[in-house]
Amino acid sequence: MTTPAPSPAAAAGAPGQGPALAPVLAVDDLHVRFRTDDGHVHAVNGVTFEVRPGESLALVGESGCGKSVTSMTILRLLPSPPTEVPKGTIRYRGDDLLRLSNRQMRRVRGGKVAMIFQDPMTSLNPFLRVGRQLTEAIELHLGLRGAAARARAVEALREVGIPGPETRVDAYPHELSGGMRQRVMIAMALVTGPDLLIADEPTTALDVTIQAQILDLMRRLQRERGMSMILITHDLAVVAGMCTRVVVMYAGRIVEEAPVDDLFDDPRHPYTLALLESVPRLDAALGRRLRPIEGLPPKLTEPPVGCSFAPRCRFVLDRCRTETPWLEPDADGRLRACFVPLRRGRPLAPAGGPAGAGPAAEGAGGST
Amino acid sequence: MGRYLLRRVIQVPIVLWILVTATFFLMRYTPGGPFDMDKQVDPAVKAQMEAKYNLDKPMPVQYGLFLWDLVRLDLGPSFKNKTMTVNEIIAAKAPASAVLGLYAVVIALVLGLGAGVVAGVRQNSVFDYGSMTVAMVGLAVPTFVVGPLLALVFGIYLGWLPVAGYEGMDGLRYLVLPAFTLALPFAARIARLARAGMLEVIHQDYIRTAWAKGLSEQVVVLRHALRGAMLPVVSFLGPAVAQILTGSLVVEQIFGIPGIGREFVQGATNRDYTLVMGTVILFGVLLVGFNLLVDILYGFLDPRIRYA
Amino acid sequence: MRLAPLALLLALAAALPAPAGAEDWKAELGPEDDAWKKVEQTFVFNNGAEPETLDPQIMTGVPEHRLAMACFEGLVGHHPETLAPVPGIAERWTVSPDGLVYTFHLRRSQWSDGTPLTAKDFLASWRRVLEPKTAAQYAYQLYPVKGAEAFNKQGADKPDGSGKYPPADWSSVGVRAPDEHTLVVTLERPCAYFLDLCAFETLMPVPMAVVEQHGDRWTRPEHIVCNGPFKPVEWLPNQRVTFAKNPRYWDAGYVKLEKIVALPYEDMETAYKLFQQGKIDWMDDVPAAKIDECKRLPEFYVAPYFGSYFYRFNVTKPPFDDVRVRRALALSIDREVITRDILKAGQVPATHFVPPLPGYQSPRGLAYDRAAARKLLAEAGYPDGKGFPKVELLYNTLEAHKLVAENVVQQWRENLGITVSLRNSEWKVYLNDVQHLQYQLARAAWIGDYLDPNTFLDMFVTGGGNNQTGWSNARYDALIAQAAAEVDAKKRAAVLRQAEELLVEQELPIIPVYIYVKKGLLADKVAGIHENVRALHPFQYIWIEPTD
């Protein structure tokens, strides 16, 4: 039985990151469950990761893997019954957000850590003018009032590339197009100058051409401000374009964590591998079939025993069903939660070279 | 918005004309007339009385005379009240109903919105269950039970408030119990509507955005949620306010308020054609007027509708 | 020598009623000491309804009559205990031996605006009542006067369709004012109760100049001029009518109250709450639901009232065209059960129709006799109620009527084996149906207009407007006409008794059920309200005693 290890990336000084700066956000062994009439739903089961200053981290996984729950829990946006956080800490610049009072938390929300959501039409209040929705954040977090606040709002709109912001600021959301609304959302989130932006599927509801524009905007703004970003998505293409590091989640757990190029080049977890194989690629051979992942993700009404992916994994071993793999570096230092060492999509033979996979093969790395 | 409003405004006289005509003929063809008494009147005398009020003329002529008077805003003499014309009766009695009604509307809105919004925001809490139960009771228990009960408790046992009577604007304490009695069923409806509206709104995405901006609960509820939650309440208010303002016969009788509600019912019972017509027109105008107002208010509340 | 004029004087004095100066009886009815002067003399009572008008000649309802009694006065008034006619504006009067000519001698008195009140005012007022265009509903109160009916009906269609009533001139009406203070009235035929009628509101004088000037609005407080003990000073619709003492009333010195407030609450519960709070001094009814509670209060009173509750038969259609059936139904009701257990307010079960009156003895009527009833029904062809057609009892919608009707129907079922269904209608519909004989059995009530059996008995003459049963009996009509012509009081009473006997013992077009009572609450501090069968309480006799 392996024990959960503290964030190995920080300890190991993961390659390509430069000197280890203090992380903006450190999530440690987070567990989140929901109490329902039929028992508990264990949505997040021991998630640990960090976000460093200036980096954009992708949180990837299929629907129901716990990525949204995790991000909503960071800002404590989930209603408190039925949500329960039995274990774990979320440290923002050293303070555990889970232990802050409501008043302190409100200062963090929107001010230090901002969040934007998927559907900009429903995420903006249709009854209020766009300008008002901006100035209320400005008044609350920046302390500006009246004309000064309004000027700041106009500026914010200009920064996100909305033409004619002096008039647009008095528009209602339904008077703007989808892309413009998302820009407004971004403006609303960034006007207060947060350190960390959590973007939950920011482009999923937009059509492709607009998507590209929004992503460009976000990238530019992030760079200009040196802001950290958590980008939650199930769209791997977006990840490739935007992020430096990727965290892959499955069934409430992190299964792999890697720099983006490494991940795409050589996925080290059976799930990541399967995921990439199921996505069309420009460099794939013509006529090659997409390969869906058989089976369904587990119902999370029980705390998972063993590896959650075991039922669908093509490399599954007996011990996978009984023992829980935790995120650990393999021989190359790649972080993965799996008992089967993989290289280039193939399991390694017990002795270390690529060979036929077999249920009896044991991992060389990640020992107790 | 302008053209829509114009269309609605033009409909008003048409609706009223239909209302008035239907009432006119319904009243005239109902059995029993204004001069049927338990002490039989000599037919000759009865004929004299009917002649005095033009009831001996053929129906189309009566209708024509009536419309002509109506256009000049003359509602005619009351058949029962020999000293006052219908215009005077309405002018004398409507203010009391209006004051009482206004008072009741305010109470209903304050209580109803207050309870409904809080119940919606705190769904499934003790307050939620408690207030919705009270609302249910408020709807189920009839006014003629609530009224005397309140009068008994607050008037006789505690002696805090008068049990009946009316002193106009100098005696607002006379209106407390009747206004409450009148307001209660409306407050209950408003509470339920506000709660339902609030529940629908509170789970919307834009409320989540508001939370994510770090706004306090008060701001989220009052600035973001309330306007959306109010929409079903506003729709209800149109006919409700018209109803409250024209008084409730029961409340007015129990508390001795000289209002117009009584005239509605007594007029019909007495077959006082002119008075009935007057009260029906009053109610019709108020109803149509308030519905129009509600539509305008809706436009203010929901910017998406303004440009429809 | 001096004895002869003295004897003449005495004889004259015996022939005339007591002159206005000798008011010992009035003093006796007044306060014993001056304690009342220390207390505010304001009398607040619940009148039970908003008055339709204060014009005594147009009004028809009891609440209106009460208010008219406060501010107008006719030739005579009512003694507060006996209801006998007492001098009003007429200080004395004579009646001719044939009972046809009444000569009234009016005292010197004024209207409340200072103008003198003369016999011409009476002339003009009575003319107004009888003018067809006034459309006074109670104009018929003046019909005993010669030529009055013809004057009132002129120009109207005759009920038999034979044309119109001919025009009549005012000079054909038998009323004259030979001088300012004498009024001579000639009747069509003797009328035993004519003096009583002279106290009735319709016969009160009205200030014709004011009426002509302001038309229908003359009774508004700002215009009204009156001649009674009080004058209306404020009329807030549905709130209250306030009267203040009229200093120009001829007997203002006797009037003790300074202010009267009449409240219009129809809801007895509301009035009762106000009574409990001490805000009203008198209410002349009690909430039905609280009768037991009220009966226990010391302020509660119950007194016989001049009204009769009965059921009408529609005798034009079977089965009620058979007198045996009617008598059977009348014999099989135990009225004690109804008054004792259902109504509970002391109503008097009655098998006769006319309420008790001084100088008149009603016949016994048909007492409850189950066996006799069953026998009659069998004779009529329905033994044990077999074959009896379905019939319906109509009443106007009111809880009390429903309870009584249910009980009566149940008794009929138990005693006779017949099934009677119930129908209740809204007031006007009910009136309409009864008037047009669209019923089989119908609940009814009658309150007498003047203190004489005739007001009850002449309802049922052939074709009478208030008959409404379709019953016609030549002997009954003859008896009523005979009583109308009879001058001797005793003989007249005997004739009327025969008529009532025909009505309630032999023919039974109606079933008497009970005699009304008046029940109410009167605060202890109110003095001067005396029990009488018409529940008439003139305000000049009322005052407020101190409570200690």
GROMACS .gro file of N, CA and C in nm, chain B residues 193-260:
model
  204
  561LEU      N    1  -4.550   3.306  -0.435
  561LEU     CA    2  -4.498   3.342  -0.566
  561LEU      C    3  -4.354   3.391  -0.557
  562ALA      N    4  -4.327   3.474  -0.455
  562ALA     CA    5  -4.191   3.527  -0.441
  562ALA      C    6  -4.094   3.414  -0.412
  563ARG      N    7  -4.138   3.321  -0.330
  563ARG     CA    8  -4.050   3.209  -0.298
  563ARG      C    9  -4.021   3.128  -0.424
  564ALA      N   10  -4.126   3.097  -0.498
  564ALA     CA   11  -4.105   3.019  -0.621
  564ALA      C   12  -4.015   3.094  -0.717
  565GLY      N   13  -4.040   3.222  -0.731
  565GLY     CA   14  -3.958   3.303  -0.820
  565GLY      C   15  -3.814   3.305  -0.775
  566MET      N   16  -3.797   3.321  -0.642
  566MET     CA   17  -3.663   3.327  -0.588
  566MET      C   18  -3.591   3.195  -0.608
  567LEU      N   19  -3.660   3.085  -0.585
  567LEU     CA   20  -3.598   2.955  -0.602
  567LEU      C   21  -3.549   2.936  -0.745
  568GLU      N   22  -3.634   2.982  -0.838
  568GLU     CA   23  -3.594   2.967  -0.977
  568GLU      C   24  -3.472   3.050  -1.008
  569VAL      N   25  -3.470   3.170  -0.954
  569VAL     CA   26  -3.361   3.261  -0.988
  569VAL      C   27  -3.230   3.223  -0.919
  570ILE      N   28  -3.243   3.176  -0.796
  570ILE     CA   29  -3.124   3.158  -0.713
  570ILE      C   30  -3.032   3.050  -0.769
  571HIS      N   31  -3.085   2.965  -0.853
  571HIS     CA   32  -3.001   2.859  -0.910
  571HIS      C   33  -2.950   2.894  -1.048
  572GLN      N   34  -2.979   3.015  -1.089
  572GLN     CA   35  -2.930   3.058  -1.220
  572GLN      C   36  -2.779   3.079  -1.218
  573ASP      N   37  -2.722   3.069  -1.336
  573ASP     CA   38  -2.576   3.085  -1.346
  573ASP      C   39  -2.530   3.223  -1.303
  574TYR      N   40  -2.611   3.325  -1.335
  574TYR     CA   41  -2.560   3.459  -1.305
  574TYR      C   42  -2.555   3.487  -1.155
  575ILE      N   43  -2.630   3.412  -1.081
  575ILE     CA   44  -2.618   3.425  -0.936
  575ILE      C   45  -2.486   3.365  -0.892
  576ARG      N   46  -2.448   3.253  -0.954
  576ARG     CA   47  -2.319   3.193  -0.923
  576ARG      C   48  -2.207   3.291  -0.953
  577THR      N   49  -2.220   3.361  -1.066
  577THR     CA   50  -2.120   3.462  -1.099
  577THR      C   51  -2.113   3.569  -0.991
  578ALA      N   52  -2.229   3.610  -0.943
  578ALA     CA   53  -2.232   3.713  -0.840
  578ALA      C   54  -2.162   3.665  -0.714
  579TRP      N   55  -2.187   3.542  -0.675
  579TRP     CA   56  -2.114   3.488  -0.559
  579TRP      C   57  -1.965   3.491  -0.586
  580ALA      N   58  -1.930   3.448  -0.711
  580ALA     CA   59  -1.787   3.436  -0.743
  580ALA      C   60  -1.717   3.570  -0.739
  581LYS      N   61  -1.795   3.677  -0.750
  581LYS     CA   62  -1.733   3.810  -0.744
  581LYS      C   63  -1.709   3.854  -0.600
  582GLY      N   64  -1.756   3.773  -0.507
  582GLY     CA   65  -1.732   3.805  -0.367
  582GLY      C   66  -1.838   3.895  -0.306
  583LEU      N   67  -1.954   3.908  -0.371
  583LEU     CA   68  -2.058   3.993  -0.317
  583LEU      C   69  -2.122   3.926  -0.196
  584SER      N   70  -2.170   4.009  -0.105
  584SER     CA   71  -2.234   3.954   0.016
  584SER      C   72  -2.372   3.899  -0.019
  585GLU      N   73  -2.426   3.819   0.073
  585GLU     CA   74  -2.557   3.759   0.048
  585GLU      C   75  -2.663   3.866   0.026
  586GLN      N   76  -2.655   3.972   0.105
  586GLN     CA   77  -2.753   4.078   0.092
  586GLN      C   78  -2.754   4.135  -0.049
  587VAL      N   79  -2.632   4.164  -0.100
  587VAL     CA   80  -2.624   4.223  -0.234
  587VAL      C   81  -2.670   4.124  -0.339
  588VAL      N   82  -2.629   4.001  -0.326
  588VAL     CA   83  -2.668   3.899  -0.425
  588VAL      C   84  -2.820   3.889  -0.430
  589VAL      N   85  -2.884   3.883  -0.313
  589VAL     CA   86  -3.029   3.867  -0.311
  589VAL      C   87  -3.098   3.993  -0.361
  590LEU      N   88  -3.058   4.106  -0.305
  590LEU     CA   89  -3.133   4.228  -0.335
  590LEU      C   90  -3.103   4.284  -0.473
  591ARG      N   91  -2.977   4.282  -0.511
  591ARG     CA   92  -2.946   4.345  -0.639
  591ARG      C   93  -2.957   4.248  -0.756
  592HIS      N   94  -2.922   4.125  -0.733
  592HIS     CA   95  -2.919   4.032  -0.846
  592HIS      C   96  -3.041   3.943  -0.854
  593ALA      N   97  -3.083   3.887  -0.740
  593ALA     CA   98  -3.189   3.787  -0.748
  593ALA      C   99  -3.327   3.847  -0.748
  594LEU      N  100  -3.344   3.957  -0.677
  594LEU     CA  101  -3.479   4.007  -0.652
  594LEU      C  102  -3.555   4.042  -0.779
  595ARG      N  103  -3.490   4.106  -0.870
  595ARG     CA  104  -3.562   4.151  -0.989
  595ARG      C  105  -3.620   4.035  -1.066
  596GLY      N  106  -3.541   3.930  -1.082
  596GLY     CA  107  -3.595   3.814  -1.151
  596GLY      C  108  -3.705   3.747  -1.071
  597ALA      N  109  -3.685   3.741  -0.939
  597ALA     CA  110  -3.783   3.674  -0.855
  597ALA      C  111  -3.915   3.750  -0.852
  598MET      N  112  -3.908   3.879  -0.874
  598MET     CA  113  -4.029   3.962  -0.864
  598MET      C  114  -4.126   3.940  -0.979
  599LEU      N  115  -4.077   3.890  -1.091
  599LEU     CA  116  -4.164   3.887  -1.209
  599LEU      C  117  -4.298   3.816  -1.186
  600PRO      N  118  -4.299   3.696  -1.127
  600PRO     CA  119  -4.432   3.636  -1.105
  600PRO      C  120  -4.518   3.716  -1.009
  601VAL      N  121  -4.453   3.782  -0.912
  601VAL     CA  122  -4.529   3.863  -0.817
  601VAL      C  123  -4.595   3.980  -0.889
  602VAL      N  124  -4.518   4.044  -0.977
  602VAL     CA  125  -4.571   4.161  -1.048
  602VAL      C  126  -4.692   4.122  -1.133
  603SER      N  127  -4.683   4.007  -1.200
  603SER     CA  128  -4.798   3.964  -1.281
  603SER      C  129  -4.922   3.950  -1.195
  604PHE      N  130  -4.901   3.893  -1.077
  604PHE     CA  131  -5.014   3.869  -0.987
  604PHE      C  132  -5.071   4.001  -0.936
  605LEU      N  133  -4.984   4.098  -0.917
  605LEU     CA  134  -5.026   4.223  -0.854
  605LEU      C  135  -5.132   4.298  -0.931
  606GLY      N  136  -5.129   4.289  -1.064
  606GLY     CA  137  -5.223   4.366  -1.144
  606GLY      C  138  -5.366   4.345  -1.098
  607PRO      N  139  -5.422   4.228  -1.120
  607PRO     CA  140  -5.559   4.206  -1.075
  607PRO      C  141  -5.573   4.211  -0.924
  608ALA      N  142  -5.469   4.171  -0.851
  608ALA     CA  143  -5.479   4.169  -0.705
  608ALA      C  144  -5.500   4.309  -0.648
  609VAL      N  145  -5.424   4.406  -0.697
  609VAL     CA  146  -5.438   4.540  -0.642
  609VAL      C  147  -5.576   4.596  -0.674
  610ALA      N  148  -5.623   4.569  -0.796
  610ALA     CA  149  -5.757   4.617  -0.831
  610ALA      C  150  -5.860   4.559  -0.735
  611GLN      N  151  -5.841   4.433  -0.703
  611GLN     CA  152  -5.933   4.367  -0.612
  611GLN      C  153  -5.928   4.426  -0.472
  612ILE      N  154  -5.807   4.446  -0.424
  612ILE     CA  155  -5.793   4.498  -0.287
  612ILE      C  156  -5.849   4.640  -0.279
  613LEU      N  157  -5.820   4.720  -0.382
  613LEU     CA  158  -5.860   4.860  -0.374
  613LEU      C  159  -6.011   4.877  -0.377
  614THR      N  160  -6.081   4.784  -0.440
  614THR     CA  161  -6.225   4.802  -0.444
  614THR      C  162  -6.290   4.740  -0.322
  615GLY      N  163  -6.211   4.707  -0.226
  615GLY     CA  164  -6.267   4.672  -0.097
  615GLY      C  165  -6.320   4.532  -0.091
  616SER      N  166  -6.328   4.484   0.026
  616SER     CA  167  -6.386   4.353   0.047
  616SER      C  168  -6.511   4.372   0.130
  617LEU      N  169  -6.620   4.321   0.081
  617LEU     CA  170  -6.746   4.336   0.153
  617LEU      C  171  -6.733   4.284   0.295
  618VAL      N  172  -6.670   4.168   0.307
  618VAL     CA  173  -6.665   4.102   0.437
  618VAL      C  174  -6.586   4.186   0.536
  619VAL      N  175  -6.468   4.230   0.495
  619VAL     CA  176  -6.385   4.308   0.586
  619VAL      C  177  -6.455   4.438   0.623
  620GLU      N  178  -6.516   4.500   0.523
  620GLU     CA  179  -6.582   4.628   0.552
  620GLU      C  180  -6.699   4.610   0.647
  621GLN      N  181  -6.770   4.500   0.633
  621GLN     CA  182  -6.883   4.477   0.723
  621GLN      C  183  -6.836   4.447   0.863
  622ILE      N  184  -6.735   4.361   0.874
  622ILE     CA  185  -6.688   4.322   1.006
  622ILE      C  186  -6.636   4.443   1.083
  623PHE      N  187  -6.562   4.529   1.013
  623PHE     CA  188  -6.497   4.638   1.084
  623PHE      C  189  -6.567   4.771   1.065
  624GLY      N  190  -6.684   4.769   1.001
  624GLY     CA  191  -6.760   4.892   0.989
  624GLY      C  192  -6.688   4.999   0.910
  625ILE      N  193  -6.623   4.962   0.801
  625ILE     CA  194  -6.556   5.061   0.717
  625ILE      C  195  -6.655   5.104   0.609
  626PRO      N  196  -6.678   5.233   0.595
  626PRO     CA  197  -6.774   5.279   0.495
  626PRO      C  198  -6.715   5.277   0.355
  627GLY      N  199  -6.694   5.157   0.303
  627GLY     CA  200  -6.625   5.145   0.177
  627GLY      C  201  -6.719   5.106   0.064
  628ILE      N  202  -6.660   5.083  -0.051
  628ILE     CA  203  -6.739   5.059  -0.170
  628ILE      C  204  -6.769   4.912  -0.187
   0.00000   0.00000   0.00000
